[in-house]
Coordinates of C-alpha atoms in Angstrom, one line a residue:
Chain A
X1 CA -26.7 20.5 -15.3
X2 CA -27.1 17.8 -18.3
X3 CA -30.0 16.2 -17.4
X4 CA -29.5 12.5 -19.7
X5 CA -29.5 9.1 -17.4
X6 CA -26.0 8.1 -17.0
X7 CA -25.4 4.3 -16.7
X8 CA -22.9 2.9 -14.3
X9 CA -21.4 -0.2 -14.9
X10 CA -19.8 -1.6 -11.4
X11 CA -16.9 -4.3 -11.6
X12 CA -14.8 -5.7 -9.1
X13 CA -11.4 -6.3 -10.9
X14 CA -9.9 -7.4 -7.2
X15 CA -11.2 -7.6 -4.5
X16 CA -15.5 -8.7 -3.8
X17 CA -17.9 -6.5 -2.1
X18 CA -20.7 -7.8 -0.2
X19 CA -24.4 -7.0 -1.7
X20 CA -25.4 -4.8 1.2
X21 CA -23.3 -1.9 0.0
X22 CA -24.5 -2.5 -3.4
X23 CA -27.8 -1.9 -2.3
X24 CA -26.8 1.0 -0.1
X25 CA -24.6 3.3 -3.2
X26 CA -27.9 2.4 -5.2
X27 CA -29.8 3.9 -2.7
X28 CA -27.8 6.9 -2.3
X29 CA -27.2 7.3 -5.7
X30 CA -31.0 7.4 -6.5
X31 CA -31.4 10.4 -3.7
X32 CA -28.5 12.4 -5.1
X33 CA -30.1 12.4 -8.2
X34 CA -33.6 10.9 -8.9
X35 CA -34.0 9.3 -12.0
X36 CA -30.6 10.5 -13.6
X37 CA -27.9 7.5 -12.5
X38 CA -28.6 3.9 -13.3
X39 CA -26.0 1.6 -10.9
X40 CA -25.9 -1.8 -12.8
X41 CA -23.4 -4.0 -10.3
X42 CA -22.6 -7.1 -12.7
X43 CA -23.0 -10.1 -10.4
X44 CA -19.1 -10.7 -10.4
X45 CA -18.5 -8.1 -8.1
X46 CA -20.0 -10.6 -5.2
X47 CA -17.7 -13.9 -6.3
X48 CA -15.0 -15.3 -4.2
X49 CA -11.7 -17.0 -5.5
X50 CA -9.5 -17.1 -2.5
X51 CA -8.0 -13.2 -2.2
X52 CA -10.6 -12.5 -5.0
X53 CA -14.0 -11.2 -6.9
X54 CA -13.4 -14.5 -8.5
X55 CA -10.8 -16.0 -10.5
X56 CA -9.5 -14.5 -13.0
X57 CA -11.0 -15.3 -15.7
X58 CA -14.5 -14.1 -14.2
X59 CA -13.0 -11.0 -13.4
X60 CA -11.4 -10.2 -16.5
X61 CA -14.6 -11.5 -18.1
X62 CA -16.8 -8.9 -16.1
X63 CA -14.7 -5.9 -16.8
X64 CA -14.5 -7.2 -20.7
X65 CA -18.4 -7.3 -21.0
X66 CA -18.7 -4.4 -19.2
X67 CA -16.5 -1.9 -21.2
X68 CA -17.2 -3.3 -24.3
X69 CA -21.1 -2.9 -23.7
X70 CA -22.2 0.5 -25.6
X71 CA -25.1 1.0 -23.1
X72 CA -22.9 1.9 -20.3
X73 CA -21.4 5.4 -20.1
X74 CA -18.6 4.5 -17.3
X75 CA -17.4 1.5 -15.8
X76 CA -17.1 2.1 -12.3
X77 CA -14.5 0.0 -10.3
X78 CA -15.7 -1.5 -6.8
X79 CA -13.0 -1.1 -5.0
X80 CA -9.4 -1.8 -4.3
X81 CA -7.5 -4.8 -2.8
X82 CA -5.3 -6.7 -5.4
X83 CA -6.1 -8.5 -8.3
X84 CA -6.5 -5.9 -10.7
X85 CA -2.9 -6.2 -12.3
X86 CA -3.3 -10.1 -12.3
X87 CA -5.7 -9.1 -15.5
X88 CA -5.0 -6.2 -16.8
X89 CA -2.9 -6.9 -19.6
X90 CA -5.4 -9.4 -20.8
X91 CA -8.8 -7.4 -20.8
X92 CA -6.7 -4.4 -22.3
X93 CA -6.2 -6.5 -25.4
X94 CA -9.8 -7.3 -25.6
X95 CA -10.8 -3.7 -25.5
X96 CA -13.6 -2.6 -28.5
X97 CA -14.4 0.7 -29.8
X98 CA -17.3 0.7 -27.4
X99 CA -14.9 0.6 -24.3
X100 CA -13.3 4.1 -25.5
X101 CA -16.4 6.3 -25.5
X102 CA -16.4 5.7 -21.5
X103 CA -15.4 6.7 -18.4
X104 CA -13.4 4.7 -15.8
X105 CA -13.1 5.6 -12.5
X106 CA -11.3 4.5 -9.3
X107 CA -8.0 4.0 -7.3
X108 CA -5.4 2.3 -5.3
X109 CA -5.2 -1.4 -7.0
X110 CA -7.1 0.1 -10.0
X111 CA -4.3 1.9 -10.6
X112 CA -3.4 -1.4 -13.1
X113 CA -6.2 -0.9 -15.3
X114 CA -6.3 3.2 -15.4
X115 CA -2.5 3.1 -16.7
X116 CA -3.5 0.1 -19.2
X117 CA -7.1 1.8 -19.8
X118 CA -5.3 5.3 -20.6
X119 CA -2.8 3.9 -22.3
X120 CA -5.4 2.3 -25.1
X121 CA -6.5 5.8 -25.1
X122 CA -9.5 6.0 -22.6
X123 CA -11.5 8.4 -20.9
X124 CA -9.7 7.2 -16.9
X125 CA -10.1 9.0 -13.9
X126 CA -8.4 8.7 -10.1
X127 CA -11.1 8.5 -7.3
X128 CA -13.5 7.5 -4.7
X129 CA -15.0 3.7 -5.6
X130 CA -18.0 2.5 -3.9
X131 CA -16.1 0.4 -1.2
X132 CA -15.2 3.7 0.3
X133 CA -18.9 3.7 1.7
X134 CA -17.4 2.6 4.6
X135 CA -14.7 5.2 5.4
X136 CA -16.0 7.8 8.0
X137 CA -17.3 10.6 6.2
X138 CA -17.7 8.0 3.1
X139 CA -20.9 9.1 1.9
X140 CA -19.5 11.7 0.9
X141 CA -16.5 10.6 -1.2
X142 CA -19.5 8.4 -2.7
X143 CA -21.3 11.2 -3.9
X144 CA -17.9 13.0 -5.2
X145 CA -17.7 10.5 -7.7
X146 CA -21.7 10.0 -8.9
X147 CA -21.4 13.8 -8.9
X148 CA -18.6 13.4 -11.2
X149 CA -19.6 10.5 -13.3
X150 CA -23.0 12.2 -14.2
X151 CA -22.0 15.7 -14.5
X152 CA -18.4 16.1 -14.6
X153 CA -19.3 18.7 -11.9
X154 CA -16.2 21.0 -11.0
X155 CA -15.7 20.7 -7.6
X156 CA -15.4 17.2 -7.6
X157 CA -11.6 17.5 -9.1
X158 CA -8.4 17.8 -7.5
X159 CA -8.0 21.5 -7.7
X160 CA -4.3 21.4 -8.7
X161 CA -5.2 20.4 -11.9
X162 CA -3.6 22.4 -15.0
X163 CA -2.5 20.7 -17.9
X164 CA -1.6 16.7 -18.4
X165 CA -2.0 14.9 -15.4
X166 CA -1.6 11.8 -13.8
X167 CA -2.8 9.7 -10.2
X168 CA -1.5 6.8 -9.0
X169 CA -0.9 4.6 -5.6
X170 CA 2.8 4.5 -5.1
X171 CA 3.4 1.3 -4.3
X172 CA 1.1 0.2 -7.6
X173 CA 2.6 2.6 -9.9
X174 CA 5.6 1.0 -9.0
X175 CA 4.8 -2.5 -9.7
X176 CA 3.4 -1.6 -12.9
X177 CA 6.7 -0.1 -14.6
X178 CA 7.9 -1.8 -17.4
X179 CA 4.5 -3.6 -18.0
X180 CA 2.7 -3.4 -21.1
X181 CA 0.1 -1.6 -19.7
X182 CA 2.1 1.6 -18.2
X183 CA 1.3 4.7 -19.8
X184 CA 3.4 6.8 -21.4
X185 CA 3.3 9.4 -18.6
X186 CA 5.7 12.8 -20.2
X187 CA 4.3 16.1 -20.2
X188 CA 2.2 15.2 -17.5
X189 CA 1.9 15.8 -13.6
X190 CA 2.2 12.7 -11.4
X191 CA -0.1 13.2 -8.0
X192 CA 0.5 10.3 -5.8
X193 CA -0.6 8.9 -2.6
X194 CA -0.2 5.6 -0.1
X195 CA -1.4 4.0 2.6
X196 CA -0.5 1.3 4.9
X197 CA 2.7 0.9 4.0
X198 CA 6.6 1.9 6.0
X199 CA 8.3 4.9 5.0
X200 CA 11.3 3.7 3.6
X201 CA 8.7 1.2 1.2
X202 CA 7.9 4.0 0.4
X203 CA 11.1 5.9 -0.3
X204 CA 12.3 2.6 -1.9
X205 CA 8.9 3.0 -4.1
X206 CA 10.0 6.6 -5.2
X207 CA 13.5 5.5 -5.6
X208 CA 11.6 2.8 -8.4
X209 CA 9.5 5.0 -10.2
X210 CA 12.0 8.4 -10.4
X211 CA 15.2 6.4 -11.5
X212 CA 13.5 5.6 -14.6
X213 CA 14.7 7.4 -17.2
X214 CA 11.4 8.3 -18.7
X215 CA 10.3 10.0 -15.5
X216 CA 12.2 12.3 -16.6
X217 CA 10.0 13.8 -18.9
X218 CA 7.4 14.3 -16.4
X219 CA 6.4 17.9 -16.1
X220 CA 6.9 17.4 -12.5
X221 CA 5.0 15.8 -9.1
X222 CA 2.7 16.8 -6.4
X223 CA 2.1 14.2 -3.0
X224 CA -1.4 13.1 -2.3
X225 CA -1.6 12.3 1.5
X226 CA -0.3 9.0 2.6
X227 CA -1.6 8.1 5.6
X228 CA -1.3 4.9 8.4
X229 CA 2.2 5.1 7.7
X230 CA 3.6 1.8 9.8
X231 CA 6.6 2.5 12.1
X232 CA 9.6 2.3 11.2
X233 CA 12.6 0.7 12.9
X234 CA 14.4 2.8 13.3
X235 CA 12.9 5.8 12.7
X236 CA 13.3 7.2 9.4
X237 CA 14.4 10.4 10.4
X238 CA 12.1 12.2 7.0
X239 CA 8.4 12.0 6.5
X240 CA 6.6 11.8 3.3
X241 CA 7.1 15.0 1.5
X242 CA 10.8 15.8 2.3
X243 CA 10.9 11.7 0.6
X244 CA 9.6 13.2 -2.1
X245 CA 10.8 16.6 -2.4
X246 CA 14.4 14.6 -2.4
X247 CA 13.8 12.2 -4.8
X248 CA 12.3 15.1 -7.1
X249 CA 15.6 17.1 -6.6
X250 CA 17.7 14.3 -7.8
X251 CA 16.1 14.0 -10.8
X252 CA 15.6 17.6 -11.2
X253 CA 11.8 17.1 -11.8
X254 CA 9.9 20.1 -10.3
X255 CA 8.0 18.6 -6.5
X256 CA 5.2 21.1 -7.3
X257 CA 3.2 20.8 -4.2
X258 CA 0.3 19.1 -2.0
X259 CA -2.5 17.5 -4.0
X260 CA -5.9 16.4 -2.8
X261 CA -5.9 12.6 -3.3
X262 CA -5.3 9.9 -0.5
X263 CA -7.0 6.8 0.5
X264 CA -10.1 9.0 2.8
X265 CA -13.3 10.5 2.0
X266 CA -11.6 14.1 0.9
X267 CA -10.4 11.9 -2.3
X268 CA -10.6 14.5 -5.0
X269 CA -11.1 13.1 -8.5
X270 CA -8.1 13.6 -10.6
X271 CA -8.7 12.9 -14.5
X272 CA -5.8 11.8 -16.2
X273 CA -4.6 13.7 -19.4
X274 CA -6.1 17.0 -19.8
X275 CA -8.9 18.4 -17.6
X276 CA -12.3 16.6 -18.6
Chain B
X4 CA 43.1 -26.1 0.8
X5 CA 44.9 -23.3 -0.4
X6 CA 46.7 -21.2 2.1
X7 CA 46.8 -17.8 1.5
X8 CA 45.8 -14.9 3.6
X9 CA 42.0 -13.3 2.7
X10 CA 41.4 -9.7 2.9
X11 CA 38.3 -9.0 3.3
X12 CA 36.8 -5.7 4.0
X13 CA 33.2 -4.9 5.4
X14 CA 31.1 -2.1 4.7
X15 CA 27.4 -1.5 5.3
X16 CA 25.0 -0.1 2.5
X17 CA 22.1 0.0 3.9
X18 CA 21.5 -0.6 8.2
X19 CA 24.2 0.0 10.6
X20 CA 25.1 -3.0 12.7
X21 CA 27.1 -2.8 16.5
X22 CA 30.6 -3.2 17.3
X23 CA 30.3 -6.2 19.3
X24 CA 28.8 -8.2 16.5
X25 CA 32.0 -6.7 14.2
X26 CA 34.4 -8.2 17.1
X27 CA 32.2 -12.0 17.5
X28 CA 32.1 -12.2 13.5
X29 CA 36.1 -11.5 13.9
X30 CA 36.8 -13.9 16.3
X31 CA 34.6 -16.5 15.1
X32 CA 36.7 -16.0 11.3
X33 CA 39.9 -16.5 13.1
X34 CA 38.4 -19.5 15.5
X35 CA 37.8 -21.0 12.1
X36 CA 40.9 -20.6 10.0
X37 CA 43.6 -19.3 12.4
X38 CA 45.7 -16.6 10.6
X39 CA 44.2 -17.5 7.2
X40 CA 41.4 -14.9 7.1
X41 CA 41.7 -11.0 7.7
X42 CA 38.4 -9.0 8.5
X43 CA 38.6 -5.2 8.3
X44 CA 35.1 -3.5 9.3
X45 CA 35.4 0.1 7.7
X46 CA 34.2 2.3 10.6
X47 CA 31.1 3.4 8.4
X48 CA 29.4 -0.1 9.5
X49 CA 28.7 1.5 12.7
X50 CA 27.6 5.3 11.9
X51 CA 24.0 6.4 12.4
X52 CA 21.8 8.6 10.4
X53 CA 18.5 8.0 10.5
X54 CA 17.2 4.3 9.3
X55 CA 20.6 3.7 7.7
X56 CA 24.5 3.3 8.8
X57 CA 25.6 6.9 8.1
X58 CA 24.4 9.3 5.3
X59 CA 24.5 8.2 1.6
X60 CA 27.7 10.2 0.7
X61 CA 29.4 8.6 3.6
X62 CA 27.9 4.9 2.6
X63 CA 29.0 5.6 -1.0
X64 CA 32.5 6.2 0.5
X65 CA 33.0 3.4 2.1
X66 CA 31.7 0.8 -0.3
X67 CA 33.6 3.0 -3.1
X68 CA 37.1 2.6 -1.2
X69 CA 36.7 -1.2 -0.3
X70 CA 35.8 -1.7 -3.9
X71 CA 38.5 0.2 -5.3
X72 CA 41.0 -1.4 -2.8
X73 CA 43.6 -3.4 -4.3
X74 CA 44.6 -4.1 -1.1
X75 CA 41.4 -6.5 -0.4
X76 CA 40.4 -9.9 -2.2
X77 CA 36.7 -9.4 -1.0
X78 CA 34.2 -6.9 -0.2
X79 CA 31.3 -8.4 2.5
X80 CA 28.2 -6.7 3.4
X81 CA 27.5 -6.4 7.0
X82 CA 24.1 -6.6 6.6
X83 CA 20.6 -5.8 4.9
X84 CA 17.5 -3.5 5.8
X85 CA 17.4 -1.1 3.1
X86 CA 19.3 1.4 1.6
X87 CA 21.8 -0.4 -1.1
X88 CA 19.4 0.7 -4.0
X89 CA 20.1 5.0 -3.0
X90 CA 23.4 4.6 -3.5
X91 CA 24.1 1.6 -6.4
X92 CA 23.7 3.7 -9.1
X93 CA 26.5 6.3 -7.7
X94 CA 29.0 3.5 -6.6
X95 CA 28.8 1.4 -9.5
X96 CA 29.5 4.4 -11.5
X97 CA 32.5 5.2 -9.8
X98 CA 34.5 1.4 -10.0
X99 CA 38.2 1.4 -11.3
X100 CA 39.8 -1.8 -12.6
X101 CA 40.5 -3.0 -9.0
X102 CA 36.9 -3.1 -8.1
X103 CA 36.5 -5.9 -10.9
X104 CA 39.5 -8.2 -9.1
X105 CA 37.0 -9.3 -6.0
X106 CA 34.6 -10.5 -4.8
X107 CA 30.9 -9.1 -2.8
X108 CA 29.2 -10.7 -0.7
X109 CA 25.4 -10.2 0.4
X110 CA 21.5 -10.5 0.3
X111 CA 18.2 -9.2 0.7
X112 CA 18.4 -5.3 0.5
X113 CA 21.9 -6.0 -1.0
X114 CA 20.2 -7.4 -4.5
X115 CA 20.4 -3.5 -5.4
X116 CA 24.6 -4.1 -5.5
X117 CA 25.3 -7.2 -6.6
X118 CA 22.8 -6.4 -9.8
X119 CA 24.7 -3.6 -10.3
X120 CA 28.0 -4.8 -9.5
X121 CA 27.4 -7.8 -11.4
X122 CA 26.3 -6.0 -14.4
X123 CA 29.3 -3.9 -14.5
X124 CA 31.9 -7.2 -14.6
X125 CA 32.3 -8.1 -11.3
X126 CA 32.2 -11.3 -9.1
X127 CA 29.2 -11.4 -7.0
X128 CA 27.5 -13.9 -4.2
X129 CA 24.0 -14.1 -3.2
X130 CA 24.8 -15.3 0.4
X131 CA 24.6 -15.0 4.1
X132 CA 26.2 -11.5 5.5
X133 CA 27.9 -11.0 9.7
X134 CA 24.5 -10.5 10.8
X135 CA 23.4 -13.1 10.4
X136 CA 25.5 -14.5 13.3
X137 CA 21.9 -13.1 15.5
X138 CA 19.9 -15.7 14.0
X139 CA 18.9 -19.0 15.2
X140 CA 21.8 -21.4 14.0
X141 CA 23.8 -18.1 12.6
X142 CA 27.7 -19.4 13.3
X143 CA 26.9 -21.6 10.7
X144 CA 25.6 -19.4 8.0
X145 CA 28.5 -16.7 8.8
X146 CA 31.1 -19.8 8.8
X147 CA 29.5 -21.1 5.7
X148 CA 30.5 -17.2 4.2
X149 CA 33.7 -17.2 5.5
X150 CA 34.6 -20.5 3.9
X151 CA 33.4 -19.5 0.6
X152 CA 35.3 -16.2 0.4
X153 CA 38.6 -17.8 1.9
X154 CA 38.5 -20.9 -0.2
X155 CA 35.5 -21.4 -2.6
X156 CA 34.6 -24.7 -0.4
X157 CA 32.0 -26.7 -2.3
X158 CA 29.7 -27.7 0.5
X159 CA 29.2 -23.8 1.2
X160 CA 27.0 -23.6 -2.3
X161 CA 23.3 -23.9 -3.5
X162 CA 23.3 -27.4 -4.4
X163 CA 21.8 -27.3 -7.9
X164 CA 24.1 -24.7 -9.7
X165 CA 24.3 -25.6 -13.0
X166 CA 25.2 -23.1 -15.9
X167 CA 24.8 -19.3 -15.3
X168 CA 22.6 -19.1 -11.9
X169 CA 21.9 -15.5 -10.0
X170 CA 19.7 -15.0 -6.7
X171 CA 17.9 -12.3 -5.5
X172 CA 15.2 -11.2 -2.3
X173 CA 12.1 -11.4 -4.9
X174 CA 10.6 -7.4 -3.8
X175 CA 14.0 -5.8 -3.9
X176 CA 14.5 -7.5 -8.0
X177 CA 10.7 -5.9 -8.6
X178 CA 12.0 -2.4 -7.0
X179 CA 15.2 -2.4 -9.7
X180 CA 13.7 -3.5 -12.5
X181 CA 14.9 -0.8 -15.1
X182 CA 17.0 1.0 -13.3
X183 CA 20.4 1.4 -14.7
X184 CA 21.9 -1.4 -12.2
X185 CA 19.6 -4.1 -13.8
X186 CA 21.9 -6.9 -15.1
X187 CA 21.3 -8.9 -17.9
X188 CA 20.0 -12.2 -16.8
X189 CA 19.1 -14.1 -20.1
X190 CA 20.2 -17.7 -20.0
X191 CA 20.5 -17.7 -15.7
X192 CA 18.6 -19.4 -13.6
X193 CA 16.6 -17.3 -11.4
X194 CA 16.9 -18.3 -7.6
X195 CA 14.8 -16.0 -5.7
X196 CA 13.6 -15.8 -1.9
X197 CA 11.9 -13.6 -0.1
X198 CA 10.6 -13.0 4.1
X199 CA 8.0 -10.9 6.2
X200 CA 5.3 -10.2 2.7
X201 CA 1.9 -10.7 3.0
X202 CA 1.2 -13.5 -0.1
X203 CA -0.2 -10.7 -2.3
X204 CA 2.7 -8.8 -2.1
X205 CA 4.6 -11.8 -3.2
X206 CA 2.1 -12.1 -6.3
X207 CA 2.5 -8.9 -7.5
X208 CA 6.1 -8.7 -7.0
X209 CA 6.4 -11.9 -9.0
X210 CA 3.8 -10.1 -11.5
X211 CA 6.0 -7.3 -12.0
X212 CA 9.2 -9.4 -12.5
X213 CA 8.1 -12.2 -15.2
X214 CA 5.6 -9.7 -17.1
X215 CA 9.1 -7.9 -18.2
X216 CA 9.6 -9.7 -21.6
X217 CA 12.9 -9.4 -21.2
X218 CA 12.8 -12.1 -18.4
X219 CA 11.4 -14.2 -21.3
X220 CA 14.9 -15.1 -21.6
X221 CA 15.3 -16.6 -18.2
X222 CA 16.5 -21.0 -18.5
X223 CA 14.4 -21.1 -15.6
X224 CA 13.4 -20.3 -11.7
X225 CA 13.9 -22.0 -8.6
X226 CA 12.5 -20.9 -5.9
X227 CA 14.1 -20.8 -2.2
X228 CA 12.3 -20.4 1.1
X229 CA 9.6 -17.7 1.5
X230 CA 9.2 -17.3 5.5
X231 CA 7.1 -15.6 7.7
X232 CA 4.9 -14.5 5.4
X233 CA 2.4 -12.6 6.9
X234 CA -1.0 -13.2 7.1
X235 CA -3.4 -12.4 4.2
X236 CA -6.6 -11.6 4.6
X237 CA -8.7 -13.4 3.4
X238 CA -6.3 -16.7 2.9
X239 CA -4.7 -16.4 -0.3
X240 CA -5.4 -19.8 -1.1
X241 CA -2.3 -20.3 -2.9
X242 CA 1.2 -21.6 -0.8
X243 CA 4.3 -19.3 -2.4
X244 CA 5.3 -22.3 -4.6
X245 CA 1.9 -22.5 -6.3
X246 CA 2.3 -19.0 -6.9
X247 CA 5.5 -18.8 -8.1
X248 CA 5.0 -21.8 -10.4
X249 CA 2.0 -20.3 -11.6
X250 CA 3.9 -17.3 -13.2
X251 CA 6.2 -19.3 -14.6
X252 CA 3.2 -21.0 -16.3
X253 CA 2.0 -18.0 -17.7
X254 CA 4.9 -16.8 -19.4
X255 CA 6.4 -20.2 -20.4
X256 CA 9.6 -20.1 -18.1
X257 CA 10.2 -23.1 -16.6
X258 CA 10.1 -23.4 -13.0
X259 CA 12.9 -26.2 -11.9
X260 CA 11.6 -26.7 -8.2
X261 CA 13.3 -25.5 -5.0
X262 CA 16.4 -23.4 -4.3
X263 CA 18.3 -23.9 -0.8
X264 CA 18.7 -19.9 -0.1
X265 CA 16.5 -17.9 2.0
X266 CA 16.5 -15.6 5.2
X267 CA 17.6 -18.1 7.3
X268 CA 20.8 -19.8 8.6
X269 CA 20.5 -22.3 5.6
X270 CA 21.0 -20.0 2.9
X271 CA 23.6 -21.7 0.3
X272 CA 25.8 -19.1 -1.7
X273 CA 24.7 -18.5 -5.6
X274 CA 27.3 -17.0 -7.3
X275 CA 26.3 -15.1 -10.3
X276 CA 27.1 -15.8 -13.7
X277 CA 28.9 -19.3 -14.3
X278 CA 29.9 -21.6 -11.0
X279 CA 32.9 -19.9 -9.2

């Protein structure tokens, strides 16, 4: 194991977080490794704006500084929420040098700003974010992304992984097509997972994303869980995989399987572009 | 008023709907113009497969026929939910030159056909649909249909058309947004309403649709009603309107005020395209 300090940058590009768990990933941080991870949470991440870690401007501002700062080696997003598309356009155009010799890591919302972030040409990564202290059996997710953040160790990734890939929320990814910030995704497996939301959202969702011509090019799509699927009325007579396994076949892209991603504490980290 | 008989037929894209609601919509068409107004339901309204009324082959088929009908002045949807958008693409792609010499009908989960529909030459309404006889006040909105399709009656549309106007349930225009069906909507005026979204939802939808640059090209948005929203937690802090006109801000659209459409008994009818 590579025994340099790693510093952490934590920003909260949607919603805040209160200081107590700030405290408590510091804390669990230091006892996973002693010495070797240095969690700096910029003060934004405790604003409130309404549905947010501040307006705006403060958060764009927050995650600006924050990449753009050369003694940071990731820029680890708080958590989730929304709020993250409402400025990622913006603070991808303010990106330095500096912001592409780090890491970025989290999910759901953040999908906005890995698919603008990777699209700049950044080091971006699908995975656990400090809010997820809270999940039962969080701790643990926690550590899966420290673990991976300081040492890139192996069995923190999704073990699918082979080749160009991709993660993203469903319901995000498909709010983001068309934007300036969506990545140019061909060559690449797609994971995806939900939560929260009705099955046909989330057929409607897949309908979105897969008629795009340029989904095409994907080398094909594996289904993350999505879990507290709301009822449907009536009942949608398919659950999630056979959604996707159909949309897949009407595009002819290859549904390759189950991956390891959801919103839960068995979150596996899934780098996007080649294994890193 | 002119006195010709209207043939309208009735098909179901998306949710089925009962019989007895087919025979009170009937009734209620011939209370209101006595031998001046014929209502065919296709038989698909009332199938059952799953969430929607009857397979997609067999929803496809129905809406195909009507359209293709020379025998009918006006194709009406019975109804929204979802399912329109799995079968636009197919449907639009199989109009002949009869399908371009009437007129649809619909809203909500209908947006999916008359942007594609539209886009492909033909006369579409945004407007109420038969079931919406269930709702508070309903006779009037179904009435209010009837009289438009029979006889263009001026009272029956959205008060402020002026110039090329189109309408559309603001999350189903985010979910085909570069999908083949898209129309062109440079130089319109975008009504838009929307119901049951938390106020998030309604920001990123509204995110999603004005960040396309092509909507750059939009003479402006109105905005109808946005009801029971659900709630956000915690409080958005913005009402639908400040939200709405806030978008427009950002990309320079203008935002012209308030539209009178919306999931309600109320809702005017916005043709597309130039007033009809």
């Amino acid at each position: 194991m590579p025994q340099s300090r790693t510093r952490i940058a934590v920003v909260a590009p949607a919603s805040r977080i209160q200081p107590a768990l700030a405290q408590e990933v510091a804390a669990l941080a230091e006892a996973l490794a002693p010495g070797r991870v240095e969690l700096v949470f910029h003060p934004q991440c405790f604003l409130t704006s309404g549905h947010f870690a501040g307006t705006d401007e403060e958060r764009a501002a927050a995650l600006i500084e924050a990449a753009n700062d050369d003694g940071f080696d990731a820029v680890w997003f708080a958590r989730g929420g929304y709020g993250a598309g409402r400025i990622a356009e913006q603070a991808c155009a303010a990106l330095t040098p500096a912001a592409r010799r780090k890491t970025y890591l989290g999910y759901s919302d953040m999908g906005f700003l890995l698919a603008g972030l990777y699209a700049r040409g950044c080091a971006v990564a699908h995975g656990p974010m400090p809010a997820d202290l809270r999940r039962s059996g969080g701790e643990a997710a926690v550590a899966r992304a420290l673990r991976y953040l300081a040492d890139r160790a192996p069995d923190t990734l999704e073990p699918h992984l082979d080749g160009k890939s991709a993660a993203f929320n469903i319901t995000v990814l498909s709010h983001l097509l068309g934007l300036e910030i969506e990545p140019d995704l061909t060559g690449h497996v797609l994971m995806l997972e939900d939560v929260s939301e009705h099955m046909y959202r989330i057929d409607r969702a897949m309908l979105h994303i897969l008629s795009q011509r340029r989904m095409r090019g994907l080398r094909g799509v594996r289904l993350g869980r999505v879990s507290d699927v709301l009822p449907n009325e009536p009942d949608f007579g398919e659950d999630e995989e056979a959604v996707v396994q159909r949309w897949c076949g009407r595009f002819a892209i290859p549904y390759l399987g189950r991956a390891d991603i959801g919103h839960d504490a068995g979150n596996k980290i899934v780098p996007f572009g080649e294994p890193r």
